[in-house]
Coordinates of C-alpha atoms and ligand atoms in Angstrom, one line a residue:
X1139 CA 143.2 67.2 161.0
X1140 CA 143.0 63.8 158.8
X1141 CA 144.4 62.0 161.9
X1142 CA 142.1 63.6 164.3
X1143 CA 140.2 62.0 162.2
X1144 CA 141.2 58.5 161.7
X1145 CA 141.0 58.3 165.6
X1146 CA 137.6 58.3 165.5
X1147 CA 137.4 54.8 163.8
X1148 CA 139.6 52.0 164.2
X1149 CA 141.0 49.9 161.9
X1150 CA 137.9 47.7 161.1
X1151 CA 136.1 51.0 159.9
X1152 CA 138.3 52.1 157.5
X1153 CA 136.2 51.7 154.7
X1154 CA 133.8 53.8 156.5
X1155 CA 136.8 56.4 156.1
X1156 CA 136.8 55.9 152.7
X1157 CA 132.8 56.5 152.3
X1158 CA 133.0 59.6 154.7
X1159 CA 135.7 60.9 152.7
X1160 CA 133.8 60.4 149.2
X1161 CA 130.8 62.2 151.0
X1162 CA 132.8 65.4 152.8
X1163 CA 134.6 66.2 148.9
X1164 CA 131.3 65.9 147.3
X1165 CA 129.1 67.7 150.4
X1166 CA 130.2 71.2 149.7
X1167 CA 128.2 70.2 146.2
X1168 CA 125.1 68.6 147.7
X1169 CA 124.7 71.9 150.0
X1170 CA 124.1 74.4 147.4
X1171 CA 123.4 72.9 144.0
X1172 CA 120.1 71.4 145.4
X1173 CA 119.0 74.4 147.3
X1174 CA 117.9 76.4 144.5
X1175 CA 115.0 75.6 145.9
X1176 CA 112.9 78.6 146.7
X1177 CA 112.0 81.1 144.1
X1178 CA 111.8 78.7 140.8
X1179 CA 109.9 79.7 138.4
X1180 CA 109.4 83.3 140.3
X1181 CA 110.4 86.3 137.9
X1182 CA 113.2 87.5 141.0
X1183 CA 117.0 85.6 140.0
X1184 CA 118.6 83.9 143.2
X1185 CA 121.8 83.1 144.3
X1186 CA 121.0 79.5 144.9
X1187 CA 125.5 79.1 144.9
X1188 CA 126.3 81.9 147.1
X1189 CA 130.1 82.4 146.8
X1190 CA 129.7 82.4 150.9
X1191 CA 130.1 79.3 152.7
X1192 CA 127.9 81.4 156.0
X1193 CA 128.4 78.9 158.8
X1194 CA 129.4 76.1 156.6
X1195 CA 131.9 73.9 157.5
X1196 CA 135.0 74.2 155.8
X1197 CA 135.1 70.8 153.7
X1198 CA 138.0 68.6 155.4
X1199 CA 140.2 66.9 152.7
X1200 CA 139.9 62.9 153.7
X1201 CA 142.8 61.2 151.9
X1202 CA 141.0 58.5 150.2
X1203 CA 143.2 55.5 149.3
X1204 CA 142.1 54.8 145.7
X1205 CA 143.9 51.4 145.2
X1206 CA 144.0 50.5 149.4
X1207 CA 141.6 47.8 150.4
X1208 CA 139.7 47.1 147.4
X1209 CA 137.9 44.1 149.0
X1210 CA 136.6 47.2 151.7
X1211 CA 135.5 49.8 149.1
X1212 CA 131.5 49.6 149.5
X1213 CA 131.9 48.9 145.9
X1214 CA 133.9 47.1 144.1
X1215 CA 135.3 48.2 140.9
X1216 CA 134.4 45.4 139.1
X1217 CA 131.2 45.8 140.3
X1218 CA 130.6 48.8 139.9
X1219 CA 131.7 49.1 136.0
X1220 CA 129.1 46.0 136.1
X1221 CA 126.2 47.9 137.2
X1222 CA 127.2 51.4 135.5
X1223 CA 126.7 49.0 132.3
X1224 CA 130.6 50.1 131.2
X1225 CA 131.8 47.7 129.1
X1226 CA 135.0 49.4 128.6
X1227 CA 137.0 46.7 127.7
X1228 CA 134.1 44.5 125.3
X1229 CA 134.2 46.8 122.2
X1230 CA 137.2 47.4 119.9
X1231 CA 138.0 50.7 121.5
X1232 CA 139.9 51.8 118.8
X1233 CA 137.0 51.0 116.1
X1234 CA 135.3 54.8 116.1
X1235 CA 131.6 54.1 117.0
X1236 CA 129.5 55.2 114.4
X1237 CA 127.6 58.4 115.0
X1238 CA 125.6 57.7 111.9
X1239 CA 121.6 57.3 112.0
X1240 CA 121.1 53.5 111.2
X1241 CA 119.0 52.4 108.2
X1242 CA 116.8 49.8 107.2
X1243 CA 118.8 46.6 108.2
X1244 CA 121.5 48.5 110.0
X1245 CA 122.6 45.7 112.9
X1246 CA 121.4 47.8 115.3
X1247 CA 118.2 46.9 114.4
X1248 CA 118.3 43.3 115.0
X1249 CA 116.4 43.1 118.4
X1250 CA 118.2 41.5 121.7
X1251 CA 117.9 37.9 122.1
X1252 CA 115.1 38.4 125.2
X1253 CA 113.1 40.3 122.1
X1254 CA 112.7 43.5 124.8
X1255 CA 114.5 46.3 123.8
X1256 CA 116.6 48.2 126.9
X1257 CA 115.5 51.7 126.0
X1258 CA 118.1 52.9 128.7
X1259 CA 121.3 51.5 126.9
X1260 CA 122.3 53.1 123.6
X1261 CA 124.2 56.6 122.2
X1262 CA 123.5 60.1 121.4
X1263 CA 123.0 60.1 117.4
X1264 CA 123.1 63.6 115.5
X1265 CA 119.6 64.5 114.6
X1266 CA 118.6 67.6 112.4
X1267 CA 115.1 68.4 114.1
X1268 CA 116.5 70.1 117.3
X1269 CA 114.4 70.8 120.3
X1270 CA 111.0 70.5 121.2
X1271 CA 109.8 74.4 122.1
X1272 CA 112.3 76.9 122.9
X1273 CA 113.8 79.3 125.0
X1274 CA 110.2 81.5 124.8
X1275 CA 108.7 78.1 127.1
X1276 CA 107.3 80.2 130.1
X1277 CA 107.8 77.4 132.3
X1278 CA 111.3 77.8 132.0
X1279 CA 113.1 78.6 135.1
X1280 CA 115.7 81.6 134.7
X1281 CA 118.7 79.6 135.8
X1282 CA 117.8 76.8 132.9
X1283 CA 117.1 79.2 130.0
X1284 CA 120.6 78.6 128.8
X1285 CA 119.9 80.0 125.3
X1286 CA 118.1 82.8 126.6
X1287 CA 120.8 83.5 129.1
X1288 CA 123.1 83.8 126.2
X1289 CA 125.0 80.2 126.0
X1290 CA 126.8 80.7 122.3
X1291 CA 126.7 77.1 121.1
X1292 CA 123.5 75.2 120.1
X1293 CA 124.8 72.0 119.0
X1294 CA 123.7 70.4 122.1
X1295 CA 120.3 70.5 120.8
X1296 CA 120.8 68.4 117.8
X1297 CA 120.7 65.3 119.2
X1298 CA 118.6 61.9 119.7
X1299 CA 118.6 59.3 122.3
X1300 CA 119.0 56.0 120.1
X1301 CA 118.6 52.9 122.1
X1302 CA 120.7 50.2 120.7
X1303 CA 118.3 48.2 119.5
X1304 CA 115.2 50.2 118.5
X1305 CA 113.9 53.7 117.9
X1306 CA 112.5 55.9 120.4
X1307 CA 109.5 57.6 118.9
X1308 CA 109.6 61.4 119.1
X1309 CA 107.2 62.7 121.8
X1310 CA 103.7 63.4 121.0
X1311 CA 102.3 66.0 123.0
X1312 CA 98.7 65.8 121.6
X1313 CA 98.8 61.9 122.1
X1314 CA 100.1 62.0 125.3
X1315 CA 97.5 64.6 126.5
X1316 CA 94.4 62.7 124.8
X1317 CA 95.7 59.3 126.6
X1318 CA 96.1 61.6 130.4
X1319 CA 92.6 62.8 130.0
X1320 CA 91.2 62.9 133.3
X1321 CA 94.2 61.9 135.0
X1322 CA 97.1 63.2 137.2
X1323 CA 100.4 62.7 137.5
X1324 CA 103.1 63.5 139.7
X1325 CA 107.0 64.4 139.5
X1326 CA 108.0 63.4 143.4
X1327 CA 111.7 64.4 144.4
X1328 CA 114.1 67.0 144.5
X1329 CA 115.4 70.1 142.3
X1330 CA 115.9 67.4 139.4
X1331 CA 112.4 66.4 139.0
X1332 CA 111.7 70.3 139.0
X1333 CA 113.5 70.5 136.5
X1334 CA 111.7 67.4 134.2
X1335 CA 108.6 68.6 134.8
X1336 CA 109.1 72.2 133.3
X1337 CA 110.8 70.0 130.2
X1338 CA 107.3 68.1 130.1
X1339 CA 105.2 71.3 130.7
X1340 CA 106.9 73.0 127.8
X1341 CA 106.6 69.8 125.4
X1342 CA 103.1 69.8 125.9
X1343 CA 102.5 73.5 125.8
X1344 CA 102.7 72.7 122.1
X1345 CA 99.0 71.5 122.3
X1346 CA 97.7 73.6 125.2
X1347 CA 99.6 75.8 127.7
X1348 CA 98.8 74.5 131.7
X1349 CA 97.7 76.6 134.2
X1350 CA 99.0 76.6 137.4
X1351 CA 96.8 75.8 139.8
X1352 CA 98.7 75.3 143.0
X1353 CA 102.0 76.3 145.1
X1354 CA 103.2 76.0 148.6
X1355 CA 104.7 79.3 150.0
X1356 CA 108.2 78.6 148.2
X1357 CA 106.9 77.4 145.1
X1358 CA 108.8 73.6 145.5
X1359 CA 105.3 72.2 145.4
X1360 CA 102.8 73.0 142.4
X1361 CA 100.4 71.8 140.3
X1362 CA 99.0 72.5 136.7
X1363 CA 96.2 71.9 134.9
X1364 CA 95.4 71.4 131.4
X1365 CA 92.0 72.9 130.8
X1366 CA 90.8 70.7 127.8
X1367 CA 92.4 67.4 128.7
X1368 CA 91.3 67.8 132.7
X1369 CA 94.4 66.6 133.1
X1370 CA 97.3 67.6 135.7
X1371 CA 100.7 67.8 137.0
X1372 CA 102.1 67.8 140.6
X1373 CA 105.6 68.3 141.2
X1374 CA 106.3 67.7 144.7
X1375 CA 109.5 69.2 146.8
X1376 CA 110.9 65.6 149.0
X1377 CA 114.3 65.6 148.4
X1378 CA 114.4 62.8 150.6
X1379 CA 111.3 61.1 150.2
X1380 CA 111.6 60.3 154.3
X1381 CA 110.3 62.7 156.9
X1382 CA 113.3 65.0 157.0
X1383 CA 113.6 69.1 159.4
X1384 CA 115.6 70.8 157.1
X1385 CA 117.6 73.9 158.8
X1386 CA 118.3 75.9 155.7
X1387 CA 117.4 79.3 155.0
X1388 CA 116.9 80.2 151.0
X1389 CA 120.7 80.4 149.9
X1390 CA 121.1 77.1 151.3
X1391 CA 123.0 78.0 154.5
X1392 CA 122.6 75.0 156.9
X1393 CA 121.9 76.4 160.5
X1394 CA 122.1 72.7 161.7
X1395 CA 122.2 68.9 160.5
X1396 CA 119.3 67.7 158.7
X1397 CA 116.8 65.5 161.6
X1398 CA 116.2 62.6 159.1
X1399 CA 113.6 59.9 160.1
X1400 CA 114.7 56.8 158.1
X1401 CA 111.3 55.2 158.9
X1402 CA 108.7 58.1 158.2
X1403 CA 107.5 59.0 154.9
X1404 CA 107.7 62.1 153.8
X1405 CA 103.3 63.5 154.4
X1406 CA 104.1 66.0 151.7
X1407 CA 103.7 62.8 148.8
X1408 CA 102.1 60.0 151.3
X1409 CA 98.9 61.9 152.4
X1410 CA 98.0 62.7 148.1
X1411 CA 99.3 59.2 147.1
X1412 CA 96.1 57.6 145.7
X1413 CA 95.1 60.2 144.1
X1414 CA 97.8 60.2 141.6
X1415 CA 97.7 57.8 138.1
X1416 CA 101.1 58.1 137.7
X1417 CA 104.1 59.2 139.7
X1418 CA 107.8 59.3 139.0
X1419 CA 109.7 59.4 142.5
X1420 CA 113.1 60.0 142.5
X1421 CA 116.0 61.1 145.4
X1422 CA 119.6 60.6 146.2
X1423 CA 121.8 63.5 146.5
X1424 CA 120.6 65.1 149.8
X1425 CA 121.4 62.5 151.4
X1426 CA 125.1 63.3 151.2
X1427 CA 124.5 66.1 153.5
X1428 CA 125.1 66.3 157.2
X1429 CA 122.5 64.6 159.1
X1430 CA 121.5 63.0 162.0
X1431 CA 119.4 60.0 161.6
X1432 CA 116.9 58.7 163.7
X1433 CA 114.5 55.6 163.8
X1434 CA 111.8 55.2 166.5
X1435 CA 112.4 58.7 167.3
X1436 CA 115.6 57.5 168.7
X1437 CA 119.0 58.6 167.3
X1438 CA 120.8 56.0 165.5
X1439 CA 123.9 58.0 164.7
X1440 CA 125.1 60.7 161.8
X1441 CA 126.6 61.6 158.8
X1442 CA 129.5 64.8 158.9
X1443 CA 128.8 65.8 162.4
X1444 CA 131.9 66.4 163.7
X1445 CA 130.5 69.0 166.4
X1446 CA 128.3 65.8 167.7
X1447 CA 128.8 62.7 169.7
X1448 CA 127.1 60.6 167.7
X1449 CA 128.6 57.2 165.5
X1450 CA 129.3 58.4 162.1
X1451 CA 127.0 55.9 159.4
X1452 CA 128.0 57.1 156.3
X1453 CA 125.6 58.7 153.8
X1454 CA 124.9 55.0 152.3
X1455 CA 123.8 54.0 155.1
X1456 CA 120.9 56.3 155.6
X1457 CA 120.1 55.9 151.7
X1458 CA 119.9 52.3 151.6
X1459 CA 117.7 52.4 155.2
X1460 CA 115.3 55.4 153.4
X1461 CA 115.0 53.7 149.8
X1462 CA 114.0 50.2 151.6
X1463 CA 111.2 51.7 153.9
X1464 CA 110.0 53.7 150.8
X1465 CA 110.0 50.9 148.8
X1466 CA 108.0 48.8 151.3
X1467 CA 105.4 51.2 151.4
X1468 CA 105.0 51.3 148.2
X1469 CA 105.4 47.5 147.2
X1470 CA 102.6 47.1 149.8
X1471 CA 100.2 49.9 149.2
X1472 CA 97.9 48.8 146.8
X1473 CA 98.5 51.4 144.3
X1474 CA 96.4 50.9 141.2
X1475 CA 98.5 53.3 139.1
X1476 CA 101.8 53.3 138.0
X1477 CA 105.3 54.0 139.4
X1478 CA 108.2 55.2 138.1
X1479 CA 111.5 55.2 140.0
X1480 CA 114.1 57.5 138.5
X1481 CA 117.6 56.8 139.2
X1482 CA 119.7 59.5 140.4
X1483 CA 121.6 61.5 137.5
X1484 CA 125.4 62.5 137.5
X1485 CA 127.0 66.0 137.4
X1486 CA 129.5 66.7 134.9
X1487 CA 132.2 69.2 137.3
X1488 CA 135.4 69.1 135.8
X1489 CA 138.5 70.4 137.2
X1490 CA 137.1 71.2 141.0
X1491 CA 133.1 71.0 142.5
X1492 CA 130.8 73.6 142.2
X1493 CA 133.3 75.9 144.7
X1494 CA 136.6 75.1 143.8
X1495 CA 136.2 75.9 139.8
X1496 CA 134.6 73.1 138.4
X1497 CA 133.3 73.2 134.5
X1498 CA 131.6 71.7 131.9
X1499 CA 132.5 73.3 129.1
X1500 CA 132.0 70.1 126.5
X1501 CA 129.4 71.5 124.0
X1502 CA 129.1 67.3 122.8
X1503 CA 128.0 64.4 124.1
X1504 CA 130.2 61.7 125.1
X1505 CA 130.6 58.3 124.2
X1506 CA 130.2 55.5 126.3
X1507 CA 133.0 54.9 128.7
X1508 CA 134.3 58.5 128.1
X1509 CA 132.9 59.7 131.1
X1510 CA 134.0 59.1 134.5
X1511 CA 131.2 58.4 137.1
X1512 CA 132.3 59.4 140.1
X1513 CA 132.4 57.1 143.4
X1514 CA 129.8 58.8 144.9
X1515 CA 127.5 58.1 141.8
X1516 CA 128.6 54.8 142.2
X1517 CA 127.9 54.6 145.8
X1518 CA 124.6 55.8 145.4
X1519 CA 123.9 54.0 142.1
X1520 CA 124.7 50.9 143.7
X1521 CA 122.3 50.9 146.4
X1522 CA 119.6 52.4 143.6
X1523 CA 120.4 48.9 141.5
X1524 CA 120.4 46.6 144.4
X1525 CA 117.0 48.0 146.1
X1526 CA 114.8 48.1 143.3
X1527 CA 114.9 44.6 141.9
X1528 CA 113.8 42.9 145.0
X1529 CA 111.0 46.0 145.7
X1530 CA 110.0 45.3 141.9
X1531 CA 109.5 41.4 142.7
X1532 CA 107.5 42.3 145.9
X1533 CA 106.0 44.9 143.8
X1534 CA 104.5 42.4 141.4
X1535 CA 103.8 39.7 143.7
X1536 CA 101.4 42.2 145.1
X1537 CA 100.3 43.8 141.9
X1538 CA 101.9 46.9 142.2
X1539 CA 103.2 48.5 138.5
X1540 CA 106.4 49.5 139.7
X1541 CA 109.1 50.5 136.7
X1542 CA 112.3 51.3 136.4
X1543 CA 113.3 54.9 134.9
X1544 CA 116.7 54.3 134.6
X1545 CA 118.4 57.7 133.1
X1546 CA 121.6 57.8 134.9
X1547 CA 123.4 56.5 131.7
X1548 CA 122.1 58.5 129.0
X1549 CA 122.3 61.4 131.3
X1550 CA 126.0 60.6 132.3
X1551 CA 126.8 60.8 128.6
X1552 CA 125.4 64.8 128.1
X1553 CA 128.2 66.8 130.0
X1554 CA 127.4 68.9 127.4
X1555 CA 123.9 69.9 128.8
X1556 CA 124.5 71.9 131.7
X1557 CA 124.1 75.0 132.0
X1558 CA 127.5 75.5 133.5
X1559 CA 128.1 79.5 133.4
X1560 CA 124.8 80.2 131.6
X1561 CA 123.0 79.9 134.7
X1562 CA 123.0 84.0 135.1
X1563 CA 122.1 85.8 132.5
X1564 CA 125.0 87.0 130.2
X1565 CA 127.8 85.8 132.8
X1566 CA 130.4 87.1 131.1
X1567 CA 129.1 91.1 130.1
X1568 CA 131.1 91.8 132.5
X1569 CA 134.3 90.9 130.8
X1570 CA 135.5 86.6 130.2
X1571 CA 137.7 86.6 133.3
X1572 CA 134.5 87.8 135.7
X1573 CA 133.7 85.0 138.2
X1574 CA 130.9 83.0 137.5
X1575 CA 129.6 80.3 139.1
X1576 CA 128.6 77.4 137.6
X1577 CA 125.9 74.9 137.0
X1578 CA 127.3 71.5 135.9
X1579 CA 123.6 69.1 137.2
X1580 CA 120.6 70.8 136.6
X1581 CA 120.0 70.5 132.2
X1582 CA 119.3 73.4 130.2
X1583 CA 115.9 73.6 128.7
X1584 CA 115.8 73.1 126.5
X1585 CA 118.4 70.2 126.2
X1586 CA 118.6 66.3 126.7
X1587 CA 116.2 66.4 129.3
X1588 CA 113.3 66.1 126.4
X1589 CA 114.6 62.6 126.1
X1590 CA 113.1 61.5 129.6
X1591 CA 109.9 62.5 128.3
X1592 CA 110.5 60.6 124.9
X1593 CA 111.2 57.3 127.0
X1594 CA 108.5 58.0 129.4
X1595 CA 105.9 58.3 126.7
X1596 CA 107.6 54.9 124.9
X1597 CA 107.0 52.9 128.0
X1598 CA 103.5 54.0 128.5
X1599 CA 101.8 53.3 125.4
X1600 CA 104.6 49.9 124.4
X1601 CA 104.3 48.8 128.1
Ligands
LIG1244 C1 109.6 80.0 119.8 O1 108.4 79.2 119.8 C2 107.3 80.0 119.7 C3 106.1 79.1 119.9 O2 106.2 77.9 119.1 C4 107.3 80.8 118.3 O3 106.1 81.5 118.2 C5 108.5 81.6 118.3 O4 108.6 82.3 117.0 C6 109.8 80.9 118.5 N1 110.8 81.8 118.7 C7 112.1 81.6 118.2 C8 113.1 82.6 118.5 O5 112.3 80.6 117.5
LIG1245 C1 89.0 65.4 136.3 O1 90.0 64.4 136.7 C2 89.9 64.0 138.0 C3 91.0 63.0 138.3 O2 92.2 63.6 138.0 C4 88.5 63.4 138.3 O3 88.4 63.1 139.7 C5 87.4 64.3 137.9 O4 86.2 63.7 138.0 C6 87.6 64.8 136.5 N1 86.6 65.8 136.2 C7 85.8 65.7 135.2 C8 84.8 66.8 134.9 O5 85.8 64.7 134.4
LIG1246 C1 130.5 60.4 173.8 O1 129.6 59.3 173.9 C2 130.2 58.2 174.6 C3 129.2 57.0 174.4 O2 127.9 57.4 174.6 C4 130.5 58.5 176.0 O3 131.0 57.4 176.7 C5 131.4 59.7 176.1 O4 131.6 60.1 177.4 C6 130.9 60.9 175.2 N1 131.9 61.9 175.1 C7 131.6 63.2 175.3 C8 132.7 64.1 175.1 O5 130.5 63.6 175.6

């Protein structure tokens, strides 16, 4: 099978090999985990991992030369520890880092030399006041309610985002409402940003509960309202962000490749754009699925369509093509509010993907340079961290407020927040050895999740 393969790229393209490979190991992942699309927030449980693969492909095992052609590998390793701010080898590794809470005068208060404190570099410090709301938050989504569906450990709740050099003011829900009166914001993306916003809608239910307002026919798209503030929330189902036909029915069985238009924007966000204060848009995973790309209306080529006689591009490809024409629509639209981008977050699988036995069963977080990040969170990180930096110059030349919501960091060092088994309700009544499947990338709610909203809120009112 592998050499079938190779024949379809000579030697020139073998770090497209490479890249394809990466993408076909991690595809049987990017199929299922972000097609629990449909019935969120609906009382009815889904299946959104059937153990099924329907008409699925079986995923074909590309060898993929780990220390072969470095100088092909889309990204370098030096590189890529470079941009996944890793600096393995710069601290005394066998000094334990201090898990402390820093004082008065602790070091770690002395600002940066640039006097702007990176809110998106720092640890997970123990911290005694636990979560925001709990699992009685009706905006939680079965699937999320970890504690609810009976996950034994709790010490993933007792802990604080501390940037190394400053403090991240708790989140106040009454502030942040009083400063959002008569505004709306948005949450533009796929099943991750569903996942934020019920963390925001349940911090602010602390002041007043929202009412929903608005959903499409699957509930990916709704809006809520809070009452007293006039204020309200959109969250808005474009995994892509690009104008993309989708052939999936509800358990996330593909019936044929995704038709992605690299150079159409997605109507579903576009046609409400200006009407929207804030937005945080965010994609990057779907793209690893089989698709067939088109620009002009013409087809450029594919990614994992082997049925198809059509160049293979390599998921990075489309992603790098997508993010720019997004980005240039944005940079140049005259927006008067502001714009987060969110980077794409890692999963935590150990041991196998989301089919082939994969866990998280850490109940701590990690320390920096602990956890892995795995190539195809480099590849797609990379192209995140090359893109934005020249849309943010355009952005300001132009007077766009364009921002960076970098989470992938702090996020990669919670493998402990998953839901992992927890995702059904009391996976293991029916004995420890039933067969569960597992959620190791959407967060429990709550869970670290909360600390998006804590940064969020910082860079609002501190700029
Ligand atoms: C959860 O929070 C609600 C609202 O704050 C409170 O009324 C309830 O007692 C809490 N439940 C638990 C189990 O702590
Ligand atoms: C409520 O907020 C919207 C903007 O989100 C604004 O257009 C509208 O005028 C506001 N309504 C009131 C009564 O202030
Ligand atoms: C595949 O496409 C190439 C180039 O368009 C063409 O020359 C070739 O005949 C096609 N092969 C098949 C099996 O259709």
């Amino acid at each position: 099978m592998k050499l079938k393969w190779m024949h379809w790229f000579n030697h020139k393209h073998k770090h497209l090999v490479v890249k394809f490979g990466v993408a076909i190991l991690l595809m049987g992942l990017a199929f299922r985990l972000f097609l629990s699309t449909s019935n969120e927030f609906s009382p009815k449980t889904e299946a959104p991992f059937p153990e099924e693969t329907g008409d699925l492909e079986q995923p074909i095992f590309v060898e993929f030369p780990q220390n072969e052609d470095q100088d092909e590998m889309p990204f370098p390793r030096k590189e890529a520890q470079k941009e996944t701010h890793f600096p393995e080898n710069t601290v005394d590794s066998e000094q334990p880092i201090s898990r402390q809470v820093p004082g008065d005068g602790d070091q770690d208060q002395i600002p940066p030399p640039n006097g702007k404190c990176d809110l998106f570099s720092g640890d997970w410090i123990p911290s005694t006041s636990g979560s925001a709301y709990n699992e009685s938050c009706p905006t939680i989504e079965n699937p999320q309610n970890c504690i609810r569906n009976g996950r034994p450990d709790t010490g993933f709740l007792y802990w604080k985002w501390k940037p190394r050099y400053c403090e991240i003011p708790k989140f106040d829900p009454g502030r942040f409402l009083e400063m959002m009166r008569n505004k709306a914001w948005a949450l533009i993306g796929d099943s991750i940003s569903r996942n934020h916003v019920q963390s925001l809608l349940c911090m602010l239910s602390k002041v007043e509960r929202a009412v929903q307002v608005y959903h499409d026919k699957d509930y990916r798209s709704r809006r809520w309202h809070f009452p007293s503030y006039n204020f309200s929330v959109s969250v808005i189902w474009s995994p892509f962000l690009v104008q993309a036909a989708i052939f999936e029915d509800f358990d996330g069985v593909a019936s044929s490749e995704v038709e992605l238009h690299l150079d159409k924007l997605d109507k579903k966000w576009v046609d409400q754009y200006h009407g929207w204060d804030y937005m945080i848009i965010s994609t990057g995973k779907w793209f690893l699925k089989s698709a067939i790309y088109y620009e002009g209306n013409e087809v450029l080529g594919c990614h994992y369509c082997p049925k198809r006689n059509l160049t293979e591009l390599g998921f990075d490809f489309s992603y790098r093509k997508a993010l720019r024409f997004v980005m240039n629509f944005i940079v140049k639209s005259d927006y008067k509010g502001t714009i987060f981008f969110r980077t794409s977050t890692p999963d935590h699988f150990e041991g196998g993907e989301w089919n082939t036995g994969g866990n998280c069963k850490k109940t701590a977080p990690a320390k920096e340079g602990e956890v892995e990040v795995k190539e195809v969170n480099k590849i797609l990180r990379g192209i995140e961290l090359e893109e934005f930096p020249k849309a943010a110059a355009e952005a300001s030349k132009h007077g766009v407020n364009l921002k960076l919501l970098d989470l992938f960091q702090l996020s990669l060092l919670r493998p402990d927040g998953h839901p992992g088994p927890y995702r059904q309700y009391h996976p293991f009544e029916q004995g420890r050895n039933a067969k569960v499947q597992t959620d190791c990338l959407h967060w429990c709610l709550p869970g670290p999740i909360e600390s998006w909203n804590d940064i969020l809120m910082e860079m609002i009112v501190n700029g």
